Short mmCIF file of C-alpha atoms and ligand atoms in Angstrom, two decimals:
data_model
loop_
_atom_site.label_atom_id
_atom_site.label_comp_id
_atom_site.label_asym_id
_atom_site.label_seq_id
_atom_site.Cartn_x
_atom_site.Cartn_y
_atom_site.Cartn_z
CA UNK A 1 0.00 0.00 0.00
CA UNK A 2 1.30 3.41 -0.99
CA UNK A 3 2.48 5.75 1.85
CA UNK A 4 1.10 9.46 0.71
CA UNK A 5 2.31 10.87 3.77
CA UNK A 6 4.84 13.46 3.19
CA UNK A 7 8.10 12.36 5.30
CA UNK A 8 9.89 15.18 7.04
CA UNK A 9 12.77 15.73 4.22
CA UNK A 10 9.75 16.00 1.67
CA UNK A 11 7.87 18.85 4.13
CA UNK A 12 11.29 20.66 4.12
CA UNK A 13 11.38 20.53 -0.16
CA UNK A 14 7.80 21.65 -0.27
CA UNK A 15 8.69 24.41 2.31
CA UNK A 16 11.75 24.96 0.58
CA UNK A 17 10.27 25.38 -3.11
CA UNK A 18 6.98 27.24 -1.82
CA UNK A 19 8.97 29.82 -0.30
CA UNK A 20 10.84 30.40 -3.26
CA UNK A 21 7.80 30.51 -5.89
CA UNK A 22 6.15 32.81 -3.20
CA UNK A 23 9.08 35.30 -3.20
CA UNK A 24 10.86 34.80 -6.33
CA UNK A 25 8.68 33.86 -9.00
CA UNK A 26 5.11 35.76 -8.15
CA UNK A 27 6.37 38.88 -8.31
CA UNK A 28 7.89 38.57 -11.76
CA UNK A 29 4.64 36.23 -13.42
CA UNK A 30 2.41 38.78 -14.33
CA UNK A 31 4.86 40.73 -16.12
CA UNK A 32 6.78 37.58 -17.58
CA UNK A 33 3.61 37.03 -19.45
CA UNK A 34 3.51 40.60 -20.34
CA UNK A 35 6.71 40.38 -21.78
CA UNK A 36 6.22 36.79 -23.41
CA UNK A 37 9.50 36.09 -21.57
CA UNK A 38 11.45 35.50 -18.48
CA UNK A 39 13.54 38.15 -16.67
CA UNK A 40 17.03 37.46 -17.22
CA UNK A 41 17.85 38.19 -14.03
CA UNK A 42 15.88 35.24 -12.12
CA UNK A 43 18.12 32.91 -13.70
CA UNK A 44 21.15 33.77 -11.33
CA UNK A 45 18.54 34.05 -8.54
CA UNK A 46 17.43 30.28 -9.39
CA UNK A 47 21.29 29.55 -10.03
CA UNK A 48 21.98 30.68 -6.28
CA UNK A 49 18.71 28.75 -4.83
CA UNK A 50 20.50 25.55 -6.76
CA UNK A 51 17.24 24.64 -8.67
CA UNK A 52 17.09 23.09 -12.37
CA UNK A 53 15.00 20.25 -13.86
CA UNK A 54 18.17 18.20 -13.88
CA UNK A 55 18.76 18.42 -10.14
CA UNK A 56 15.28 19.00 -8.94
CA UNK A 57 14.55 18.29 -5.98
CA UNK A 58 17.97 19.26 -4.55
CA UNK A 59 17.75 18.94 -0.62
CA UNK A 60 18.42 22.21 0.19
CA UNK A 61 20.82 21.76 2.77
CA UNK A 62 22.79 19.05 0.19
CA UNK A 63 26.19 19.81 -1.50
CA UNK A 64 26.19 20.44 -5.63
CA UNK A 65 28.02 17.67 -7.65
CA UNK A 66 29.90 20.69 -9.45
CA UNK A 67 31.01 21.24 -5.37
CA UNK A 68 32.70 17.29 -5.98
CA UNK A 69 29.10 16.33 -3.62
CA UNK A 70 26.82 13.71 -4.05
CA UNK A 71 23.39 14.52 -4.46
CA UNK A 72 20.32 13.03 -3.31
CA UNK A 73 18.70 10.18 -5.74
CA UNK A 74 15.78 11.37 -7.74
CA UNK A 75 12.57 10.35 -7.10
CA UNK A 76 9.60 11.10 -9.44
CA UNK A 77 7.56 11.64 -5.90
CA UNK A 78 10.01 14.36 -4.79
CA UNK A 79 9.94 15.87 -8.45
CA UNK A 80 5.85 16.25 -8.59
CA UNK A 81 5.90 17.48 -5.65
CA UNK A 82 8.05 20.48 -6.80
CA UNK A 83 6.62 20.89 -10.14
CA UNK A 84 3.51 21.48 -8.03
CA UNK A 85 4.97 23.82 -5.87
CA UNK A 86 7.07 26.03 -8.62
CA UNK A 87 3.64 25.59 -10.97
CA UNK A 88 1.90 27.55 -7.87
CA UNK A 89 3.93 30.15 -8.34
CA UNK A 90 3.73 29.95 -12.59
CA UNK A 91 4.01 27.44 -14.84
CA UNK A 92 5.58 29.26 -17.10
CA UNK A 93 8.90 29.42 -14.51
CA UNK A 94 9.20 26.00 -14.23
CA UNK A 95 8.91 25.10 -17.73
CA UNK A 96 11.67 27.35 -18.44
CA UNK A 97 13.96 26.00 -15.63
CA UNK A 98 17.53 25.47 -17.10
CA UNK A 99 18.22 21.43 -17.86
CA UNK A 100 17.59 19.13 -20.58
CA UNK A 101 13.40 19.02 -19.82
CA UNK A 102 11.60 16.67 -22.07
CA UNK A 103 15.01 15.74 -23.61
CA UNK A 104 16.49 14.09 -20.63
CA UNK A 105 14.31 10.98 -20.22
CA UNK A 106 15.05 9.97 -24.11
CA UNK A 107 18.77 10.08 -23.72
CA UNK A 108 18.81 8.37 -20.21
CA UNK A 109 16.47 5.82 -21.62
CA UNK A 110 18.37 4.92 -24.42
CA UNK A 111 21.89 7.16 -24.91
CA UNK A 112 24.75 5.15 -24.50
CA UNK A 113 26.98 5.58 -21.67
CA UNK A 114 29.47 7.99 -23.98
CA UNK A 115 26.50 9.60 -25.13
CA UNK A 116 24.79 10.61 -22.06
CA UNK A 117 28.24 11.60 -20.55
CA UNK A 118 28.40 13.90 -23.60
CA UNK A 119 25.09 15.55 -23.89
CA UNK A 120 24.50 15.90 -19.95
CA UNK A 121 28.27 17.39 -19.59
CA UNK A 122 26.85 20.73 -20.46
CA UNK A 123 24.47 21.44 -17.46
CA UNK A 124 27.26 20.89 -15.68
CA UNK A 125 28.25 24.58 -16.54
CA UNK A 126 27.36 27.50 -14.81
CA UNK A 127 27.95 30.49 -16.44
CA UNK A 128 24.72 30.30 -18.02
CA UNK A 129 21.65 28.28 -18.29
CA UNK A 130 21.34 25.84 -20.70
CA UNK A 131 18.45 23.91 -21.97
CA UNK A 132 17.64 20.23 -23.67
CA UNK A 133 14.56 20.36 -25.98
CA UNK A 134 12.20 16.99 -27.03
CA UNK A 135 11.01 17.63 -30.72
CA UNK A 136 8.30 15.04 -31.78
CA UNK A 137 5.68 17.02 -33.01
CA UNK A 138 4.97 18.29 -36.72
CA UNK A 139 2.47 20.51 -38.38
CA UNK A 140 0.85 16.86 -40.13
CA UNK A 141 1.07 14.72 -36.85
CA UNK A 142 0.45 16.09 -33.20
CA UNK A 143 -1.65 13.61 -31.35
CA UNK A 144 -0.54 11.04 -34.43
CA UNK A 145 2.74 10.39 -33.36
CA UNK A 146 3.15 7.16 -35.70
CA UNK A 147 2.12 9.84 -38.50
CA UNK A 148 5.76 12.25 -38.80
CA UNK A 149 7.33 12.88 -41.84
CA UNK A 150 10.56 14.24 -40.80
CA UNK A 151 12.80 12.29 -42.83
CA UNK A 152 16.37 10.62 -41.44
CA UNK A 153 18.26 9.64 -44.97
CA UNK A 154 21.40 7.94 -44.19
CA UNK A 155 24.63 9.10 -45.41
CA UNK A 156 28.31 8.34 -45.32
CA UNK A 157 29.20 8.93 -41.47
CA UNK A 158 26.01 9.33 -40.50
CA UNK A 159 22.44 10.94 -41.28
CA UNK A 160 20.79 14.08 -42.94
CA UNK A 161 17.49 15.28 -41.44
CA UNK A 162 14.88 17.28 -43.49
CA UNK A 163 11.12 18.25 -41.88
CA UNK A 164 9.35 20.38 -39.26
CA UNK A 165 9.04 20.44 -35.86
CA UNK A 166 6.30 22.65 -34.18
CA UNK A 167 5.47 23.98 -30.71
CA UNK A 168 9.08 23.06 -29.13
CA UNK A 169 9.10 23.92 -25.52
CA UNK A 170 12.40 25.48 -25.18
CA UNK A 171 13.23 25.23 -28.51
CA UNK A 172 14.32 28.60 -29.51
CA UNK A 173 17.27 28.26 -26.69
CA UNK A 174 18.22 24.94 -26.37
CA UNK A 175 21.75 23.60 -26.46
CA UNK A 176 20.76 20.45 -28.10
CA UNK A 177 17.32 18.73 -28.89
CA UNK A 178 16.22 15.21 -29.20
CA UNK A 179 14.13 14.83 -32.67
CA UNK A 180 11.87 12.02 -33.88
CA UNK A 181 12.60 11.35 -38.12
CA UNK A 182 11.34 8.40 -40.03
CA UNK A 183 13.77 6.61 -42.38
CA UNK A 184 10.36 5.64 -44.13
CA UNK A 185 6.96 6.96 -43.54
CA UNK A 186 5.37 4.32 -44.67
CA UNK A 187 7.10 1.91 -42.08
CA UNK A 188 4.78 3.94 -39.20
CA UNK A 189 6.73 3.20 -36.20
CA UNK A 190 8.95 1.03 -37.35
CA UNK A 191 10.89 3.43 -39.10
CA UNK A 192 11.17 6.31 -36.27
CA UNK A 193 15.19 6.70 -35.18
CA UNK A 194 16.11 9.28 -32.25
CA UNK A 195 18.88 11.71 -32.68
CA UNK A 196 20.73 14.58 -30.58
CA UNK A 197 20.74 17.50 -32.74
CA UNK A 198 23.02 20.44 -31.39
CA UNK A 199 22.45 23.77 -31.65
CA UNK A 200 24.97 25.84 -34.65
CA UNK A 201 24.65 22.59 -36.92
CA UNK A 202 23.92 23.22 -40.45
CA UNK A 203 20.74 23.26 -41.78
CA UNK A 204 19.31 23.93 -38.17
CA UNK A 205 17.57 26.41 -37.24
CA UNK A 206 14.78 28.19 -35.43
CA UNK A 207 11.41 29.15 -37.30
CA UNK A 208 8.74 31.39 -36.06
CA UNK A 209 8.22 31.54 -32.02
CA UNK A 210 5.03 30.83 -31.10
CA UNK A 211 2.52 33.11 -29.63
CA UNK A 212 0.44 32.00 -27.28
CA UNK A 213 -2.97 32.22 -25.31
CA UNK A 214 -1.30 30.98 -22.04
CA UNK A 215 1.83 29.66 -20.18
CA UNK A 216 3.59 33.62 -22.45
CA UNK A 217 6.34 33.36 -21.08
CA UNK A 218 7.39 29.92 -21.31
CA UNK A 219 9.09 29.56 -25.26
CA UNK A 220 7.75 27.68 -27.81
CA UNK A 221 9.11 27.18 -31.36
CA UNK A 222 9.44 26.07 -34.39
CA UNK A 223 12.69 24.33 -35.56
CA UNK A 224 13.69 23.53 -38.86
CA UNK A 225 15.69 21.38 -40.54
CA UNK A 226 16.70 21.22 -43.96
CA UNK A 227 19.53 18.70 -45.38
CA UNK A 228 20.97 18.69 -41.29
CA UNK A 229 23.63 16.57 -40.98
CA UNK A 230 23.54 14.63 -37.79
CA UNK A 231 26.96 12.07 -36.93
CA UNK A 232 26.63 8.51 -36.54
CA UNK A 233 26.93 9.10 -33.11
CA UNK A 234 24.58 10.90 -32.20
CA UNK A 235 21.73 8.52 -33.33
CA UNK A 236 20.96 7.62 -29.60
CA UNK A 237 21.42 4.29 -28.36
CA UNK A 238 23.19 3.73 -31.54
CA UNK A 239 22.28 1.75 -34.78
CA UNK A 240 22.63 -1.70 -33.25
CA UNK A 241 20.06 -0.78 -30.58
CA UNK A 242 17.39 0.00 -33.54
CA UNK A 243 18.57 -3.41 -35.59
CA UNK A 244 18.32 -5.58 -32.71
CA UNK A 245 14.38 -4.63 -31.97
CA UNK A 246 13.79 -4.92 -35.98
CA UNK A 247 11.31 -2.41 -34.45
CA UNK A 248 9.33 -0.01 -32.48
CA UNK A 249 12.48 1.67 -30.34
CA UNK A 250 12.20 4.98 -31.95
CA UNK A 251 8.54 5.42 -31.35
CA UNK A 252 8.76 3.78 -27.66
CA UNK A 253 11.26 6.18 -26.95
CA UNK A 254 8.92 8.46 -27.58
CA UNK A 255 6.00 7.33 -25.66
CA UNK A 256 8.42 5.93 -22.59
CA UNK A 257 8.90 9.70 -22.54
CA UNK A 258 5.69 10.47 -21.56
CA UNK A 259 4.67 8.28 -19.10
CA UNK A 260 8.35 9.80 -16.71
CA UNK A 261 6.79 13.18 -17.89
CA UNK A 262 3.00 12.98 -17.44
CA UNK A 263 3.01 12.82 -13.89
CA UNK A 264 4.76 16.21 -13.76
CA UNK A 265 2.55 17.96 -16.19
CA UNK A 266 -0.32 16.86 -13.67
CA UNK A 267 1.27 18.30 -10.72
CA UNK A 268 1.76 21.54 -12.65
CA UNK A 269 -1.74 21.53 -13.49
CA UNK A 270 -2.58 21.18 -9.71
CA UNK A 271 -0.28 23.36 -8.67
CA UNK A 272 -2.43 25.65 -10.82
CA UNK A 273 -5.64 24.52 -9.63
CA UNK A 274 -4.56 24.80 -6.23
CA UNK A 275 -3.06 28.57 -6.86
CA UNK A 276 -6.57 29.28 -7.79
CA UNK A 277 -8.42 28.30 -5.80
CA UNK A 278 -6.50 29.52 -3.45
CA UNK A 279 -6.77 33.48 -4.70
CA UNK A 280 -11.01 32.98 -4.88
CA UNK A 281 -10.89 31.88 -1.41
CA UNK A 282 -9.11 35.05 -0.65
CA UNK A 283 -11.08 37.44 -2.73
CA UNK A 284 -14.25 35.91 -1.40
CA UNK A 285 -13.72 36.40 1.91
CA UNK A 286 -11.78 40.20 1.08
CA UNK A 287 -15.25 41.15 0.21
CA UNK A 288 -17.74 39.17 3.02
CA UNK A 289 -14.90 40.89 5.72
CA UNK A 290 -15.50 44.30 3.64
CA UNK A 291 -19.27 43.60 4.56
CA UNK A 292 -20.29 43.39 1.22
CA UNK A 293 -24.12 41.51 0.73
CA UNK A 294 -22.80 38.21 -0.57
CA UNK A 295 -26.25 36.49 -0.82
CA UNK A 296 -25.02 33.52 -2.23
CA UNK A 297 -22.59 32.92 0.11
CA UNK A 298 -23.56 29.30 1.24
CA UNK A 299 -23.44 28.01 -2.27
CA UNK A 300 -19.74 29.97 -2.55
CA UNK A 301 -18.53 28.18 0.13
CA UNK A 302 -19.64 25.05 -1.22
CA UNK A 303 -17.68 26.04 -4.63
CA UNK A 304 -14.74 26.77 -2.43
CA UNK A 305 -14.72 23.55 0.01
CA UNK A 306 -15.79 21.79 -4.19
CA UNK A 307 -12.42 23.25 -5.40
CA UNK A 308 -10.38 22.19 -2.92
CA UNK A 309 -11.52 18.80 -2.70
CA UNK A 310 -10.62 18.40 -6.76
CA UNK A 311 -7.33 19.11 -6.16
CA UNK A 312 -6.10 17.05 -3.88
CA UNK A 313 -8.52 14.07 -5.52
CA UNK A 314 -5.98 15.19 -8.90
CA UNK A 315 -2.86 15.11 -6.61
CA UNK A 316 -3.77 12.07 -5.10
CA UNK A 317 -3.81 10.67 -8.82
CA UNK A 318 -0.67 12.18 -9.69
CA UNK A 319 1.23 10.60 -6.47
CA UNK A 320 -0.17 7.09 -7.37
CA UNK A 321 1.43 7.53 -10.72
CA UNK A 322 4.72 8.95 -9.13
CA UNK A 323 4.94 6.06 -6.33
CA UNK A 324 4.25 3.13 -8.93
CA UNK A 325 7.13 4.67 -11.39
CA UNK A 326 9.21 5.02 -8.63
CA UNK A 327 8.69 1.34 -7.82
CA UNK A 328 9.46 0.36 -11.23
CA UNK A 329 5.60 -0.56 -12.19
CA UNK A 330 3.64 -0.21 -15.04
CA UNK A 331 2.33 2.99 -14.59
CA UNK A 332 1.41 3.98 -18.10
CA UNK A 333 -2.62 4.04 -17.35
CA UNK A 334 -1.75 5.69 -14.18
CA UNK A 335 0.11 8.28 -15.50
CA UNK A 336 -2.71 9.15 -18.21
CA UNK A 337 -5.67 8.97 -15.38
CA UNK A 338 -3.44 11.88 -13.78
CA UNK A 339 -3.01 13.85 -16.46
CA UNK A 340 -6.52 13.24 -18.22
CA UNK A 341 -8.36 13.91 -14.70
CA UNK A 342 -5.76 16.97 -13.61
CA UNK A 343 -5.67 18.51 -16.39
CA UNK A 344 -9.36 18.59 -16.94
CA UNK A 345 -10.33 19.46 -13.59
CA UNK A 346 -7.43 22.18 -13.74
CA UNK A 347 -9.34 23.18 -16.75
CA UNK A 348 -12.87 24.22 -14.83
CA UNK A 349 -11.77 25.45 -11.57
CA UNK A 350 -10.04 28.29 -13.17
CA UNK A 351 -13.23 28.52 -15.12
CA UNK A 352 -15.15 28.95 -12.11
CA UNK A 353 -12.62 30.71 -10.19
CA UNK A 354 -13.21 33.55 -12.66
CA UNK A 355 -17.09 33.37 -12.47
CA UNK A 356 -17.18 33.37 -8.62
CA UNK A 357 -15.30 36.57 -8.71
CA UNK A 358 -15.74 38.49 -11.40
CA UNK A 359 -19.55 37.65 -12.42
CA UNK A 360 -20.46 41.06 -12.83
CA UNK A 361 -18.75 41.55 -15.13
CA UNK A 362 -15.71 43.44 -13.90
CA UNK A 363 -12.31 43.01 -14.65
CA UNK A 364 -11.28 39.96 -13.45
CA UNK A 365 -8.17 39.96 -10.89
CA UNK A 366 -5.13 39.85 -13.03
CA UNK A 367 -3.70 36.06 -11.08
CA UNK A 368 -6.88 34.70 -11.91
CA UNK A 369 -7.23 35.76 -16.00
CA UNK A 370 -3.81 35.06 -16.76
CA UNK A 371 -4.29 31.08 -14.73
CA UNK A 372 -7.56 30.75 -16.96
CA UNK A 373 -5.20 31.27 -20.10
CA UNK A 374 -2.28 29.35 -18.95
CA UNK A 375 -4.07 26.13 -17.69
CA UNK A 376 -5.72 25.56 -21.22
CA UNK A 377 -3.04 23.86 -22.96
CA UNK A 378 -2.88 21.14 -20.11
CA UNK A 379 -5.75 19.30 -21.46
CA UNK A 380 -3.54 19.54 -24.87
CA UNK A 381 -0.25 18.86 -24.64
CA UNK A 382 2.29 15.26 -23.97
CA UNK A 383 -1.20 14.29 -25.36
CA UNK A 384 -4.57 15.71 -25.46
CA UNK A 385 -7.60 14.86 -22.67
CA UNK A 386 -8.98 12.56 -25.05
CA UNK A 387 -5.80 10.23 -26.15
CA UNK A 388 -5.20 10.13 -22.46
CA UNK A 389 -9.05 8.32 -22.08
CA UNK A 390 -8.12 6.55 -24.82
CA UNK A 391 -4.36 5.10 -23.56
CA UNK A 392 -6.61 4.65 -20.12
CA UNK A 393 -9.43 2.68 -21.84
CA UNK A 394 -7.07 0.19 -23.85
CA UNK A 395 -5.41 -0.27 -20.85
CA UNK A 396 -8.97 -1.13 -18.94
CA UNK A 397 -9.88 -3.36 -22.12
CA UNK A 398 -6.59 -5.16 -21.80
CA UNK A 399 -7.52 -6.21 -18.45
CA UNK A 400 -10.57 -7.18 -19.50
CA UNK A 401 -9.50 -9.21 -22.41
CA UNK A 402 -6.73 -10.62 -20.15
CA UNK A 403 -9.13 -11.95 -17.33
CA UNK A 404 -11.73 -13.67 -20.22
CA UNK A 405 -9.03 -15.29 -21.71
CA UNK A 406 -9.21 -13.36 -25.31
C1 LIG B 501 2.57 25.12 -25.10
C2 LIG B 501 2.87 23.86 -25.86
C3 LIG B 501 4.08 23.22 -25.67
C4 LIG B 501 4.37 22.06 -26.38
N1 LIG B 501 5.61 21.47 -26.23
C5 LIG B 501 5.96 20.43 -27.03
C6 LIG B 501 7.31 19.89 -27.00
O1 LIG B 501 8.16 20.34 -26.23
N2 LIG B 501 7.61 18.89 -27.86
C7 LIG B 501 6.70 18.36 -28.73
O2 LIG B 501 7.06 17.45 -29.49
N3 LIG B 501 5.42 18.84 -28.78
C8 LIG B 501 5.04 19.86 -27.96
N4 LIG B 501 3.76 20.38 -28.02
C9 LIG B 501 2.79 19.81 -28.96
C10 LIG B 501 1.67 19.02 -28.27
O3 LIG B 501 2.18 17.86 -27.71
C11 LIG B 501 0.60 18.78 -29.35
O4 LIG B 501 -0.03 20.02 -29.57
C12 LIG B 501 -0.39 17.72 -28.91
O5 LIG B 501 0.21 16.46 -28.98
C13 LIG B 501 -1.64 17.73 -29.78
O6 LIG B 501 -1.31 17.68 -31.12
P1 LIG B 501 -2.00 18.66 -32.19
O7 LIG B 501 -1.87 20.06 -31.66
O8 LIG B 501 -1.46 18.37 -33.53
O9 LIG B 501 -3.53 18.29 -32.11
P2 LIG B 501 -4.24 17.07 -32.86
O10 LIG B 501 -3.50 15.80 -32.61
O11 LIG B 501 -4.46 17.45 -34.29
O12 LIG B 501 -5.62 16.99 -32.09
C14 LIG B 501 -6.68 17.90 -32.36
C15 LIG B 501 -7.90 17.44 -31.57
O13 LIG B 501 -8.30 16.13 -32.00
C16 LIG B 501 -8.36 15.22 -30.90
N5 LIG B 501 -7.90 13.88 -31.32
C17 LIG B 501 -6.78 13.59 -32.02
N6 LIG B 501 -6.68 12.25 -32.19
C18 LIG B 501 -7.75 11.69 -31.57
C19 LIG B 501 -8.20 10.34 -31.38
N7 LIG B 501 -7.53 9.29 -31.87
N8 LIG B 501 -9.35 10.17 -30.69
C20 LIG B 501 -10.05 11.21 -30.15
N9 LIG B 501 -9.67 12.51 -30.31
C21 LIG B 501 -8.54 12.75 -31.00
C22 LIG B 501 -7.40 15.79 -29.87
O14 LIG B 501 -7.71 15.37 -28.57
C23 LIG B 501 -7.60 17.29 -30.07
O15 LIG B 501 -8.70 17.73 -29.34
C24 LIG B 501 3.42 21.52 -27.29
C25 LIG B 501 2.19 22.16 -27.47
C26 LIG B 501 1.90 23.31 -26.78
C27 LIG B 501 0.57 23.98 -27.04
#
């Protein structure tokens, strides 16, 4: 039976994180998504505070491994429960913490020793931030991932990649990226490879940057890539790893991905949720203290106590998922049931968060508009509300079909 008690180290991270998304990154949201961009200068402030996606969670009292420490092993647990936490503060922040973000789990997956030595080796430096990017989606094929058309034509020493990749988190700054090509379209799956493409190659570069509803000042581009010429080695786990599985590797790179990943995007979208509701429950009772006639205020309350309960039945979810990947179980329904029901519920309390305070039409507070735009594209993206019913329905027919014998 899973524990979902938080032990003491994980109350000091929580502490840790809220206190630093309370002071650090709420001041700056509202005019980071002004800007459609982060302040340069909270990335020495972060630096200094010793938080990144690659070392996230880092005990705060623990030593750096740049300081020749060890740190503290990862646990997807401890890493919800930050994305939560930084996510209270804005989304937008902790998608745009330094590290290699979606492109990590691909190359830990499947890089080969050299090749994760050499493609992690840069967060190692300081001096500035640096970002990994995860480029999988194309104009032709979001939610159709066996659909892409980015082509992989092999070459003397290696590869040449032609196509486009759309709404790249982190994409217009990243050091390197991970991209999905097809050596054959019409081998679906079969024919996806992985590569590490780094930033300055030729026939790289960055399209238009996307502009967006919600979550402005996280970035989000387009990357092209026209006759790119990627090296043998960087084809990640190497060419033997895609001939021995005669096979599916690219594409369950790709979806492997997700299920380490989903989990966090839930806990970002409850770290919304919770954020506001939150801010209602303070504006609601601003106004009953200001003596205000509220005569609806039983049915508020009920909204509020509604809210709250909806979050913590989505973090609940999202632990489950976090505590069976942690314990090396299946946890690819799990993770989906997270996201699917986070997301979603996300989704209409910042709906209603709106409507209980600004019904008359007013300006709504500023917090509360700008969570309304941000939480939208958590019922879309690492896979829409609906694929996620669908991935959680296979999984329930599986079962099925498992326990009548078909
Ligand atoms: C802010 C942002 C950041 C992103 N970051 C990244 C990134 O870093 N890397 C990356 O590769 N991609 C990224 N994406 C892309 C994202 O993953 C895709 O937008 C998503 O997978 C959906 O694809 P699509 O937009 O093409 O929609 P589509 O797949 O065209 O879907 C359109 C609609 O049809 C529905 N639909 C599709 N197929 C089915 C089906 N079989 N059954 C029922 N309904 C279906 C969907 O649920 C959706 O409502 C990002 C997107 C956004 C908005």
């Amino acid at each position: 039976m899973p524990d979902f008690a938080e032990s003491t180290k994980e109350q000091t991270i929580r502490a840790y994180l809220h206190y630093f998304a309370e002071t650090e990154i709420r001041p700056r949201s509202l005019e980071a998504d002004r800007m459609a961009d982060i302040q340069p200068d909270f990335y020495s402030v972060l630096d200094r505070a010793g938080i990144s996606t690659e070392m996230m969670p880092r005990d705060p009292g623990s030593p750096r491994p740049a300081e020749g420490g060890k740190t503290e092993p990862q646990t997807l647990r401890t890493a919800v429960l930050a994305s939560e936490e930084l996510s209270w503060g804005d989304a937008s922040f902790m998608l745009s913490l330094p590290g290699p973000g979606l492109g990590g789990p691909p190359v830990s997956f499947i890089g080969t020793p050299e090749q994760r030595e050499r493609f992690f080796a840069v967060f190692q430096d300081r001096s500035r931030p640096h970002f990994g990017a995860y480029a999988l989606t194309e104009p032709e094929a979001g939610s159709d991932v066996a659909g892409i058309r980015a082509r992989c034509e092999e070459v003397p020493g290696g590869f040449r990649i032609t196509g486009t990749k759309t709404f790249i988190t982190n994409g217009s700054r990243a050091d390197w990226v991970v991209v999905f090509a097809t050596v054959d379209p019409e081998l679906g799956r079969a024919g996806h490879r992985t590569f590490v493409v780094e930033r300055g190659r030729e026939g790289f570069s960055v399209g238009r940057k996307h502009h967006k509803l919600g979550l402005r000042a996280s970035d989000t581009a387009e990357l092209v890539f026209q006759d790119c010429f990627v090296p043998e080695e960087n084809l990640l786990g190497g060419r033997a790893h895609y001939e021995r599985q005669l096979s599916q590797e690219g594409f369950k790179v790709a979806m492997a991905t997700f299920d380490s990943t989903r989990p966090l995007v839930a806990a970002m979208a409850v770290g919304i949720a919770r954020a506001a509701a939150e801010r209602t429950r303070e504006l609601v009772q601003e106004r009953y203290m200001l003596g205000r006639a509220l005569p609806r205020y039983r049915a508020l309350e009920e909204s509020l106590d509604d809210m709250d309960r909806r979050v913590r039945a989505a973090r609940l979810l999202t632990w489950k998922s976090a505590y069976l990947a942690d314990a090396r179980q299946p946890q690819s329904r799990a993770a989906s049931m997270a996201k699917a029901y986070a997301g979603s519920q996300a989704v209409q309390i910042c709906r209603e968060a709106l409507e209980l305070t600004a019904d008359s039409g007013e300006q709504p507070d500023a917090l509360l508009e700008k969570w309304f735009r941000d939480i939208r594209v958590f019922d879309l993206f690492e896979g829409t509300a609906q694929v996620q019913r669908l991935v959680v329905a296979r999984r329930l027919f599986d079962e099925i079909g498992a326990k009548v014998g078909l």
